XYZ file of C-alpha atoms in Angstrom:
735
model
C -26.336 -26.783 -23.663
C -27.021 -23.162 -24.626
C -24.274 -20.545 -24.962
C -25.841 -18.577 -22.098
C -25.796 -21.637 -19.826
C -22.144 -22.292 -20.670
C -21.253 -18.670 -19.826
C -23.015 -18.892 -16.462
C -21.142 -22.089 -15.596
C -17.847 -20.506 -16.651
C -18.516 -17.406 -14.546
C -19.421 -19.511 -11.516
C -16.241 -21.575 -11.894
C -14.156 -18.409 -12.221
C -15.601 -16.957 -9.031
C -15.173 -20.140 -6.991
C -11.576 -20.467 -8.241
C -10.544 -17.394 -6.234
C -9.945 -18.764 -2.729
C -9.345 -17.110 0.613
C -5.895 -16.670 2.145
C -4.887 -17.409 4.777
C -6.860 -20.371 3.442
C -10.264 -21.339 4.663
C -10.796 -24.963 5.566
C -11.683 -27.092 2.566
C -13.582 -30.350 3.052
C -13.391 -33.174 0.566
C -16.177 -32.739 -1.976
C -17.038 -36.416 -1.906
C -17.174 -37.041 1.838
C -17.754 -34.393 4.523
C -16.145 -36.741 7.071
C -12.777 -36.518 5.324
C -10.108 -34.399 7.068
C -9.979 -30.757 6.075
C -7.178 -29.552 3.809
C -5.718 -26.234 2.730
C -7.397 -24.615 -0.223
C -5.531 -23.958 -3.426
C -4.472 -20.318 -3.760
C -4.773 -18.641 -7.168
C -2.642 -15.553 -7.899
C -1.977 -13.312 -10.906
C 1.628 -12.338 -10.108
C 2.659 -13.202 -13.683
C -0.508 -11.659 -15.177
C -2.130 -15.057 -15.567
C -4.063 -17.171 -13.095
C -1.902 -19.866 -11.541
C -1.367 -21.809 -8.326
C 0.617 -19.828 -5.738
C 2.783 -22.893 -5.061
C 3.711 -23.060 -8.759
C 4.515 -19.352 -9.081
C 8.276 -18.580 -8.863
C 7.683 -15.194 -7.214
C 7.523 -14.352 -3.492
C 3.866 -13.392 -3.010
C 1.870 -12.796 0.179
C -1.890 -13.088 -0.262
C -4.664 -11.837 2.006
C -8.303 -12.662 1.295
C -11.542 -10.827 2.016
C -12.439 -13.304 4.767
C -9.096 -12.757 6.496
C -9.488 -8.988 6.268
C -12.940 -9.230 7.819
C -11.748 -11.416 10.716
C -8.721 -9.271 11.526
C -10.185 -5.798 10.901
C -7.879 -5.089 7.961
C -9.653 -2.119 6.378
C -6.951 -0.475 4.256
C -3.272 -0.698 3.325
C -2.207 0.861 6.630
C -3.677 -2.137 8.492
C -2.582 -4.679 5.856
C 0.889 -4.695 7.437
C -0.497 -6.850 10.267
C -0.800 -9.831 7.907
C 2.191 -9.247 5.581
C 5.662 -9.400 7.159
C 8.127 -7.206 5.294
C 5.467 -4.597 4.454
C 5.534 -1.214 6.230
C 3.243 1.779 6.001
C 3.807 5.285 7.332
C 3.006 8.913 6.657
C 5.693 11.490 5.963
C 4.353 15.054 6.077
C 0.928 13.668 5.108
C 2.387 11.623 2.245
C 1.854 7.852 2.527
C 4.944 5.642 2.318
C 4.780 1.947 1.450
C 7.964 -0.007 2.113
C 8.680 -3.620 1.129
C 11.799 -5.384 2.410
C 13.258 -2.083 3.588
C 12.937 -0.297 0.253
C 10.674 2.541 -0.851
C 10.895 5.756 -2.821
C 11.703 8.601 -0.469
C 9.078 10.932 -1.872
C 7.702 14.103 -0.348
C 4.691 14.644 -2.568
C 2.514 13.170 -5.325
C 4.933 14.441 -8.000
C 7.329 11.670 -6.964
C 5.651 8.392 -7.874
C 5.774 5.649 -5.212
C 8.419 2.915 -5.221
C 5.772 0.281 -4.462
C 3.269 0.037 -7.297
C -0.401 -0.267 -6.386
C -2.830 -1.796 -8.886
C -6.615 -2.029 -8.518
C -8.191 -4.542 -10.913
C -5.144 -4.204 -13.158
C -5.172 -0.368 -13.234
C -1.996 1.408 -12.095
C -2.421 3.964 -9.273
C 0.215 6.597 -10.056
C -0.158 8.681 -6.885
C 0.711 7.349 -3.455
C -2.291 9.114 -1.876
C -4.441 6.344 -3.387
C -3.298 4.078 -0.579
C -5.197 5.995 2.136
C -8.600 4.708 1.017
C -10.703 1.944 2.513
C -10.631 -1.609 1.164
C -14.095 -1.320 -0.353
C -15.485 -4.472 -1.979
C -12.014 -6.118 -2.035
C -11.840 -9.839 -2.811
C -8.099 -10.428 -2.509
C -4.811 -8.552 -2.073
C -1.504 -9.831 -3.425
C 1.789 -8.328 -2.226
C 4.572 -9.112 -4.693
C 7.972 -8.707 -3.042
C 11.002 -7.565 -4.992
C 11.306 -5.663 -8.295
C 8.568 -6.423 -10.831
C 9.979 -4.307 -13.648
C 9.087 -6.599 -16.545
C 5.350 -7.143 -16.115
C 4.470 -4.176 -13.865
C 6.997 -1.705 -15.181
C 8.279 1.570 -13.870
C 8.269 2.250 -10.137
C 7.781 -1.375 -9.102
C 11.287 -1.134 -7.635
C 10.385 -2.524 -4.206
C 7.339 -4.553 -5.246
C 3.640 -4.417 -6.082
C 0.389 -4.354 -4.119
C -2.264 -5.815 -6.434
C -5.870 -5.412 -5.280
C -8.717 -7.398 -6.843
C -12.334 -6.426 -6.224
C -15.378 -8.702 -6.376
C -16.926 -9.762 -9.682
C -20.678 -9.232 -10.256
C -22.875 -12.312 -10.413
C -26.153 -13.090 -12.179
C -27.310 -14.736 -8.952
C -28.721 -11.952 -6.723
C -27.106 -11.454 -3.328
C -26.837 -8.734 -0.686
C -24.351 -8.205 2.154
C -24.966 -5.491 4.762
C -22.762 -4.768 7.787
C -23.214 -1.988 10.343
C -20.967 -1.412 13.333
C -20.236 0.834 16.258
C -16.977 1.227 18.158
C -15.340 3.278 20.856
C -14.429 6.899 20.150
C -17.967 7.159 18.740
C -16.983 5.338 15.535
C -19.742 4.367 13.102
C -19.163 1.966 10.185
C -21.454 0.844 7.381
C -20.795 -1.562 4.489
C -23.052 -2.672 1.645
C -22.594 -5.010 -1.319
C -25.282 -6.041 -3.767
C -25.151 -7.846 -7.092
C -27.653 -9.166 -9.617
C -28.168 -9.976 -13.248
C -29.582 -7.174 -15.404
C -30.066 -9.156 -18.630
C -28.971 -12.590 -19.777
C -25.599 -11.116 -20.807
C -25.166 -8.363 -18.208
C -24.473 -8.505 -14.449
C -23.792 -5.559 -12.139
C -22.948 -4.775 -8.544
C -22.742 -1.801 -6.197
C -20.747 -1.430 -2.998
C -20.343 1.229 -0.324
C -18.081 1.555 2.704
C -18.458 4.471 5.128
C -16.539 5.018 8.361
C -16.590 8.021 10.682
C -14.810 8.517 13.998
C -16.388 11.435 15.831
C -14.299 11.459 19.011
C -10.524 11.789 18.963
C -8.106 9.727 20.998
C -5.978 12.735 21.842
C -6.310 16.359 22.945
C -4.718 19.515 21.597
C -3.666 21.164 24.863
C -3.237 24.492 23.080
C -6.995 25.033 22.725
C -8.526 21.892 24.325
C -9.808 20.498 21.006
C -9.796 16.868 19.903
C -7.036 15.277 17.824
C -7.052 12.054 15.813
C -10.558 12.058 14.436
C -11.269 10.981 10.872
C -13.781 9.899 8.271
C -13.683 7.940 5.026
C -16.162 6.836 2.382
C -15.849 4.747 -0.765
C -18.356 3.672 -3.442
C -17.880 1.354 -6.401
C -19.995 -0.153 -9.164
C -18.923 -2.778 -11.670
C -20.766 -3.984 -14.786
C -19.821 -7.170 -16.663
C -21.153 -7.736 -20.192
C -20.653 -11.014 -22.089
C -22.077 -10.322 -25.584
C -20.650 -13.579 -26.926
C -18.922 -16.758 -25.834
C -15.474 -15.242 -26.446
C -15.921 -11.631 -25.306
C -16.130 -10.051 -21.834
C -16.344 -6.330 -21.081
C -15.972 -5.000 -17.517
C -16.781 -1.354 -16.759
C -15.934 -0.013 -13.282
C -16.477 3.341 -11.612
C -15.675 4.409 -8.067
C -15.484 7.434 -5.804
C -13.406 7.753 -2.630
C -13.030 10.490 -0.056
C -10.814 10.395 3.014
C -9.912 12.648 5.907
C -7.543 10.179 7.582
C -6.245 10.297 11.135
C -2.942 12.076 10.616
C -3.228 14.940 13.099
C -1.442 15.311 16.394
C 2.315 15.720 15.859
C 4.053 15.999 19.218
C 7.627 16.066 20.602
C 9.083 12.652 21.405
C 11.298 13.476 24.386
C 9.764 11.916 27.481
C 7.873 9.175 25.611
C 10.614 6.987 24.108
C 13.904 6.273 25.844
C 15.883 6.651 22.606
C 15.156 10.409 22.502
C 16.199 12.407 25.578
C 16.783 15.843 24.051
C 14.464 18.515 22.712
C 11.194 19.801 24.182
C 9.305 17.447 26.492
C 6.151 15.749 25.241
C 3.090 17.526 26.676
C 0.237 15.730 28.397
C -0.506 12.098 27.666
C 0.950 9.968 24.876
C -1.837 10.910 22.430
C -1.916 14.618 23.306
C -0.100 17.480 21.643
C 0.328 21.243 21.768
C -0.405 22.696 18.339
C -1.154 26.317 17.434
C -1.861 25.047 13.880
C -2.921 21.372 13.956
C -3.270 21.054 10.181
C -5.199 18.511 8.156
C -5.195 16.225 5.149
C -8.067 15.480 2.748
C -8.082 13.331 -0.400
C -10.807 12.864 -3.008
C -10.478 10.512 -5.970
C -12.612 9.422 -8.923
C -11.748 6.322 -10.953
C -13.160 4.617 -14.005
C -11.830 1.706 -16.031
C -12.823 -0.511 -18.939
C -11.428 -4.006 -19.350
C -12.024 -5.873 -22.609
C -11.140 -9.573 -22.864
C -11.332 -11.212 -26.271
C -10.582 -14.910 -26.730
C -8.945 -15.723 -30.040
C -8.382 -19.166 -31.481
C -4.692 -19.098 -30.505
C -4.399 -16.400 -27.782
C -6.273 -13.941 -25.592
C -6.354 -10.192 -26.209
C -6.846 -7.942 -23.159
C -7.236 -4.164 -23.054
C -7.280 -2.276 -19.712
C -8.077 1.439 -19.880
C -8.046 3.535 -16.712
C -8.689 7.164 -15.773
C -8.213 8.766 -12.333
C -8.921 12.300 -11.102
C -7.761 13.307 -7.643
C -7.750 16.316 -5.332
C -5.434 16.611 -2.334
C -5.923 19.401 0.190
C -3.467 19.596 3.054
C -2.591 22.119 5.724
C 0.835 21.862 7.274
C 1.084 20.964 10.924
C 3.299 23.336 12.937
C 4.045 21.977 16.412
C 5.030 24.555 18.991
C 7.878 24.324 21.420
C 6.942 23.965 25.063
C 5.956 26.167 26.796
C 3.981 28.080 24.186
C 2.505 31.384 25.342
C -0.536 32.409 23.216
C -0.113 36.004 24.448
C 3.499 36.132 23.246
C 3.860 33.565 20.417
C 7.464 34.528 19.629
C 8.751 33.733 23.092
C 11.153 30.800 22.877
C 9.780 29.625 19.562
C 11.560 28.526 16.406
C 10.590 30.061 13.059
C 8.588 26.969 12.136
C 6.529 27.400 15.270
C 5.539 30.882 14.123
C 4.429 30.225 10.591
C 0.736 30.346 9.802
C -1.120 27.323 8.565
C 0.391 26.691 5.140
C -2.069 25.304 2.604
C -1.426 23.114 -0.403
C -3.906 22.159 -3.117
C -2.896 19.392 -5.520
C -4.896 18.183 -8.513
C -3.977 14.987 -10.352
C -5.186 13.518 -13.626
C -3.971 10.091 -14.683
C -4.774 8.073 -17.802
C -3.413 4.600 -18.519
C -3.788 2.043 -21.269
C -2.379 -1.488 -21.206
C -2.810 -3.848 -24.145
C -1.907 -7.504 -23.599
C -1.715 -10.461 -25.950
C -1.148 -13.690 -24.046
C -1.171 -17.433 -24.474
C -4.147 -19.642 -23.780
C -4.248 -21.605 -20.524
C -3.785 -24.804 -22.523
C -0.536 -23.642 -24.155
C 2.661 -25.513 -23.313
C 4.657 -22.283 -23.527
C 3.158 -19.543 -21.367
C 3.800 -16.116 -22.858
C 2.597 -12.522 -22.771
C 3.428 -9.426 -24.815
C 2.054 -5.943 -24.442
C 2.320 -2.178 -24.449
C 1.667 0.338 -21.687
C 0.941 4.073 -21.967
C 0.675 6.567 -19.078
C -0.262 10.235 -18.869
C -0.001 11.776 -15.394
C -0.504 15.490 -14.741
C -0.033 17.121 -11.323
C -1.027 20.732 -10.615
C 0.329 22.147 -7.362
C -0.710 25.346 -5.587
C 0.941 26.120 -2.244
C 0.473 29.122 0.027
C 3.029 29.651 2.787
C 4.326 32.107 5.345
C 8.096 31.407 5.505
C 8.495 34.317 7.933
C 5.804 36.383 9.657
C 4.170 38.860 7.278
C 5.683 37.383 4.104
C 3.290 35.308 1.997
C 4.681 33.038 -0.702
C 2.460 31.534 -3.366
C 3.744 28.655 -5.495
C 1.874 27.706 -8.658
C 3.492 24.926 -10.644
C 2.745 21.666 -12.392
C 4.352 18.524 -13.738
C 3.364 16.555 -16.825
C 4.561 12.950 -17.177
C 4.224 10.710 -20.210
C 5.446 7.117 -20.241
C 5.515 4.476 -22.992
C 6.599 0.861 -22.609
C 6.686 -2.418 -24.480
C 7.152 -5.740 -22.679
C 7.195 -9.480 -23.164
C 7.752 -12.597 -21.083
C 7.684 -16.336 -21.800
C 7.947 -19.489 -19.707
C 9.378 -22.456 -21.607
C 9.564 -26.069 -20.338
C 13.196 -27.251 -20.321
C 12.301 -30.707 -19.020
C 9.114 -32.148 -17.576
C 10.148 -30.755 -14.167
C 12.088 -27.608 -15.097
C 10.973 -24.300 -16.604
C 12.849 -21.205 -17.781
C 11.207 -17.770 -17.730
C 12.713 -14.844 -19.606
C 11.226 -11.382 -19.858
C 12.167 -7.845 -20.824
C 10.646 -4.380 -20.908
C 11.725 -1.065 -22.396
C 10.355 2.144 -20.873
C 10.567 5.705 -22.174
C 9.593 8.405 -19.633
C 9.069 12.087 -20.474
C 8.650 14.746 -17.762
C 8.045 18.502 -17.995
C 7.697 21.077 -15.217
C 6.527 24.678 -15.314
C 5.435 27.333 -12.837
C 6.402 30.242 -10.646
C 6.700 31.309 -7.024
C 5.278 34.711 -6.100
C 5.881 37.102 -3.211
C 3.107 38.798 -1.246
C 3.332 41.697 -3.725
C 2.765 39.346 -6.668
C 6.335 39.430 -8.001
C 8.096 36.282 -9.205
C 10.737 35.174 -6.707
C 13.977 34.515 -8.654
C 15.651 31.154 -8.236
C 13.019 29.633 -5.942
C 10.626 28.012 -8.414
C 10.558 25.710 -11.395
C 10.271 28.714 -13.724
C 14.061 28.938 -13.882
C 14.812 25.242 -13.498
C 18.023 24.410 -15.354
C 16.354 21.296 -16.809
C 12.571 21.828 -17.102
C 12.205 18.817 -19.423
C 13.730 15.368 -19.152
C 13.609 12.056 -21.025
C 14.710 8.748 -19.545
C 14.921 5.439 -21.427
C 15.439 2.329 -19.308
C 15.378 -1.441 -19.947
C 14.317 -3.896 -17.257
C 14.390 -7.678 -17.349
C 13.693 -10.961 -15.577
C 15.249 -14.418 -15.679
C 13.801 -17.255 -13.574
C 14.663 -20.941 -13.452
C 12.239 -23.079 -11.444
C 12.338 -26.817 -10.820
C 9.982 -29.371 -9.262
C 12.264 -31.028 -6.711
C 9.444 -33.392 -5.761
C 5.726 -33.413 -6.461
C 5.220 -31.180 -3.430
C 8.390 -29.031 -3.452
C 9.318 -26.404 -6.041
C 12.515 -24.369 -5.999
C 13.450 -21.325 -8.052
C 16.298 -18.899 -8.698
C 15.746 -15.469 -10.218
C 17.636 -12.393 -11.350
C 15.714 -9.244 -12.192
C 16.241 -5.539 -12.783
C 13.918 -2.905 -11.280
C 13.558 0.731 -12.331
C 12.346 3.803 -10.437
C 11.548 6.655 -12.795
C 13.243 10.020 -12.551
C 11.279 12.796 -10.880
C 11.116 16.449 -9.945
C 10.343 17.813 -6.497
C 8.246 20.735 -7.675
C 7.541 22.023 -4.152
C 11.208 22.472 -3.278
C 12.585 25.970 -2.796
C 15.924 24.729 -4.100
C 16.225 25.228 -7.838
C 17.812 22.170 -9.419
C 17.206 19.596 -12.093
C 15.281 16.349 -11.625
C 16.321 13.282 -9.746
C 17.624 10.697 -12.183
C 16.247 7.139 -12.408
C 17.171 4.580 -9.775
C 17.839 0.959 -10.687
C 18.180 -2.223 -8.696
C 19.587 -5.676 -9.423
C 17.855 -8.381 -7.403
C 18.878 -11.997 -6.864
C 16.539 -14.450 -5.132
C 16.387 -18.129 -4.224
C 13.102 -19.633 -3.092
C 11.363 -22.835 -2.034
C 7.628 -23.559 -2.004
C 6.497 -26.768 -0.328
C 3.384 -28.497 0.998
C 2.837 -31.724 2.907
C 1.381 -34.847 1.346
C -1.850 -34.466 3.309
C -2.036 -30.790 2.211
C -2.388 -29.550 5.789
C 0.954 -27.720 5.894
C 2.349 -25.228 3.414
C 5.623 -23.263 3.626
C 7.154 -20.651 1.301
C 10.627 -19.263 1.927
C 13.132 -17.130 0.059
C 16.509 -15.455 0.476
C 17.423 -12.361 -1.513
C 20.139 -9.828 -2.264
C 19.516 -6.353 -3.711
C 22.037 -3.913 -5.126
C 20.579 -0.404 -5.592
C 22.206 2.200 -7.842
C 21.752 6.005 -7.946
C 19.515 6.025 -4.881
C 17.594 9.297 -4.537
C 18.313 10.729 -1.089
C 18.420 14.011 0.790
C 21.765 15.822 0.806
C 22.832 18.878 2.772
C 24.127 21.374 0.200
C 24.944 24.894 1.362
C 22.704 24.471 4.373
C 19.678 23.306 2.368
C 18.209 19.846 1.990
C 18.328 18.782 -1.666
C 17.170 15.499 -3.256
C 20.061 13.972 -5.231
C 21.088 10.608 -6.691
C 23.918 10.544 -4.188
C 23.769 7.094 -2.641
C 24.115 3.407 -3.309
C 22.786 0.624 -1.123
C 22.423 -3.086 -0.668
C 19.734 -5.126 1.057
C 19.907 -8.806 1.885
C 17.500 -10.891 3.864
C 15.056 -13.771 4.051
C 11.288 -14.335 4.202
C 9.263 -17.265 5.536
C 5.496 -17.850 5.514
C 3.697 -20.931 6.857
C 0.055 -22.093 6.751
C -0.725 -25.022 9.049
C -3.928 -26.916 9.774
C -3.142 -28.884 12.967
C -6.863 -29.524 13.563
C -9.825 -29.451 11.223
C -11.139 -26.467 13.151
C -7.851 -24.622 13.776
C -5.872 -22.667 11.196
C -2.446 -21.183 12.020
C -0.599 -18.743 9.776
C 2.796 -17.259 10.491
C 5.459 -15.254 8.748
C 8.747 -13.507 9.370
C 10.803 -11.105 7.262
C 14.428 -10.205 8.031
C 16.383 -7.565 6.116
C 19.790 -5.945 6.484
C 19.369 -2.624 4.589
C 22.620 -0.629 4.415
C 23.873 2.410 2.505
C 27.100 1.321 0.827
C 27.806 4.929 -0.149
C 26.123 8.122 1.086
C 28.264 11.244 1.472
C 26.971 14.698 2.455
C 23.923 13.281 4.222
C 21.734 15.593 6.288
C 22.579 15.032 9.950
C 21.091 16.761 13.014
C 22.426 18.078 16.292
C 20.837 20.123 19.124
C 20.638 23.833 18.450
C 23.404 25.631 20.407
C 20.935 28.335 21.491
C 19.249 25.749 23.693
C 15.686 26.246 22.417
C 15.156 22.525 21.917
C 15.325 22.520 18.125
C 17.882 20.861 15.886
C 20.234 22.281 13.288
C 21.590 20.442 10.275
C 25.146 19.594 9.344
C 26.822 17.360 6.785
C 27.753 13.781 7.645
C 28.693 10.499 6.000
C 25.881 7.931 6.234
C 27.801 5.128 4.521
C 27.279 1.797 6.325
C 24.225 3.221 8.143
C 20.737 1.733 7.929
C 18.461 2.867 5.088
C 15.786 5.411 5.976
C 12.256 3.994 6.539
C 13.637 0.456 6.831
C 13.391 -1.987 9.705
C 15.300 -5.212 10.178
C 12.660 -7.595 11.475
C 8.912 -7.977 11.245
C 6.771 -11.017 11.999
C 3.170 -12.080 12.404
C 1.282 -15.048 13.829
C -2.456 -15.566 13.437
C -4.919 -18.218 14.519
C -8.501 -18.941 13.508
C -10.511 -21.460 15.539
C -14.060 -22.418 14.536
C -16.584 -24.499 16.443
C -20.170 -25.485 15.731
C -23.144 -25.414 18.094
C -26.891 -25.752 17.734
C -27.069 -22.004 18.123
C -24.741 -21.375 15.188
C -21.060 -21.295 14.261
C -18.419 -19.395 16.201
C -15.036 -18.256 14.868
C -12.347 -16.892 17.169
C -9.491 -15.105 15.351
C -6.381 -13.311 16.554
C -3.173 -11.978 15.068
C -0.024 -10.586 16.635
C 2.452 -8.626 14.535
C 5.892 -7.513 15.638
C 8.083 -4.697 14.286
C 11.676 -4.148 15.345
C 11.476 -0.394 14.649
C 12.257 1.670 11.566
C 15.011 4.255 11.119
C 13.717 7.698 10.147
C 16.957 9.486 9.341
C 20.270 8.337 7.794
C 22.168 9.336 10.933
C 20.441 6.702 13.049
C 19.391 9.373 15.541
C 15.642 8.880 15.260
C 14.826 5.177 15.566
C 11.337 3.921 16.346
C 11.191 1.580 19.356
C 10.188 -2.026 18.728
C 6.519 -2.801 19.271
C 3.987 -5.598 19.014
C 0.253 -5.253 18.293
C -2.536 -7.815 18.806
C -5.897 -7.774 16.981
C -8.719 -10.192 17.784
C -12.357 -10.923 16.914
C -15.171 -13.325 17.785
C -17.758 -13.923 15.066
C -21.086 -15.671 15.625
C -22.990 -16.845 12.548
C -26.579 -17.861 13.205
C -27.811 -21.287 11.996
C -29.589 -19.834 8.955
C -26.268 -18.311 7.729
C -28.079 -15.032 7.042
C -27.090 -13.167 10.197
C -23.842 -12.718 12.072
C -22.542 -10.711 15.015
C -18.872 -9.864 15.449
C -17.010 -8.494 18.463
C -13.594 -7.108 17.606
C -10.634 -5.250 19.063
C -7.522 -3.783 17.443
C -4.402 -3.166 19.532
C -5.920 -5.340 22.223
C -3.004 -4.824 24.626
C -3.172 -1.014 24.197
C 0.418 -0.733 22.993
C 1.700 2.822 22.611
C 3.556 3.090 19.317
C 3.951 5.398 16.341
C 4.602 4.876 12.630
C 5.438 8.478 11.753
C 8.512 10.260 13.015
C 10.130 13.421 11.709
C 13.231 15.289 12.708
C 13.101 18.960 11.779
C 13.063 21.363 13.518
C 11.747 19.335 16.488
C 11.970 15.603 17.023
C 8.292 14.676 16.828
C 5.925 11.797 16.169
C 2.326 11.073 15.236
C 1.009 8.326 17.553
C -0.797 5.287 16.161
C -4.245 4.336 17.509
C -4.688 3.015 21.050
C -6.976 0.080 21.800
C -10.111 0.232 19.664
C -13.048 -2.135 19.887
C -16.598 -2.503 18.721
C -19.479 -4.652 17.562
C -20.666 -5.346 14.032
C -23.963 -6.807 12.816
C -24.197 -8.442 9.399
C -27.001 -9.601 7.134
C -26.263 -11.814 4.097
C -28.871 -12.885 1.574
C -28.458 -15.282 -1.340
C -31.220 -16.183 -3.760
């Protein structure tokens, strides 16, 4: 057998080893009349490929096929299939929350508390999460701190995205769709061999919604429109039997649907003060509706070299991003265009503030790890990060007074890590790991008045600590045991680390927020039935968070400080069940009890005594209150039923996800109502397997809910989409 033939077989085996989750039905290879079983699920939660049921980490996995059935197009819609995961926008900054924990950032200069990786490359800026799932093969959501293998800022967990691998066998997938609100969608994927040692692919995903699902009653224009596009190409070169090089490049551009902030009073029973919501649920009254636009370029090179005794892996990544946002300024009701000052708060008067942010991120990770055949599984490596953020903001704090802020932040991070899993007995394994991280941050810049003069004390130019260095160890200890052939239990203790950060857009001149750390304890069970038609994973956990970065009210101003401590305990359960060969059921539930154990001088709100419907701040004690952005209960249940006819195969899929409602301030004043959303689709694949037609609907029951709330100076929300539906045509060709 030639070396080329062996490489092709190896590549084919590698591709087929990455299954779909929730699992597709898997027939016995020897007899098609045998009952269907659940497919094996392969994950990389410990930076090596292994069976999900043998991995002592709580991981939720969603495959490309599941995303297609349930209209999961990006991280914001991923929450439907992953209990315990939340997604929201805060002042046009995406927030990912896992098990009630996130990093309470207000800009790209504060790195997210949930790490996102794409093909092993760290995404340092949380705006990366707004993009479409272009060409995605599988998404893994790792719950709990992953400080040893994924490093800094994996305090709450990790979202690891894997894209498709090019094949030498030519294939093409094309999907075009049309939905209500004049929404057009197009997807393309093509792959082929270029030479005997080189394969390449190209993918594109474009989506544009022309009609909004809300109206700005101020000028009768549309709200909640949006457009996104993403392109990726990947090239895989195998110059020898032991070497693989993967070069990837992609471009993404998004103008997401984040417009339409409106007062809450009159829409949700929990809020009965403040200005009344105008018009319908999706309408608003905005003199300056604002906007949000993100552009990002990425490239990466992965080199895998097999040695006689180990494997050497190098992952180099570079990202350039531009963020352009205009602040939304909702008016109080009624708003008189002829007399804008009448009855309005200062915020309602300010012109459309603009902010331009440029990011440049470079990463390098070098891994040396054991071979798959090794008895002791181990990995050692180094990680280097350079992240530079340039910020330019233009504001009108009061009418006629322009403020220009020009500042930047430069972050360097260096880490070394190692982890090993050692058999204690034939049924018991001990995993120990540690990492040491050194972070270096510098800020510089000035704020200028309309006359061009530097404004004293309001910019980073006079920051009392313009440079900072933080050195933090993190670690992991896991003991797992095969209770039976089909049941594995584990106990773990790990330390997570959230890097220190500056808030370079703040008008309050103070030093950086110090690092936050968390100790996490978890017990878990992973089990499957003897006939492999039922699988259940469950865990209970306890978190203790130190030096939590929160907002404090100091001298009437909101300041980010390490002023709180917290604890979170809870439990997760996920089940895959195949009651019939043609019916797949998947369910999950996540319960958390997220409480501040200490939080003095929190920013609380009360109605403005002047009666204009706004709120004023005062100082309160938030100890024993629920953590901001957290919710106590989320759950999902999905079903996929397939049936065969002479006219082709039909697949009916549906998922319902429930959220108990997040808290959006430490006072517990602004609490999102509980809601439940149902998505469904019917897919018809023609007998030749080349063509398919899909009917789909998201939010089938037309639930009115929101995932963004804010509380200053007006209690307001940004509504989530109403019922959307459409049709999609697909063509799939394989040589």
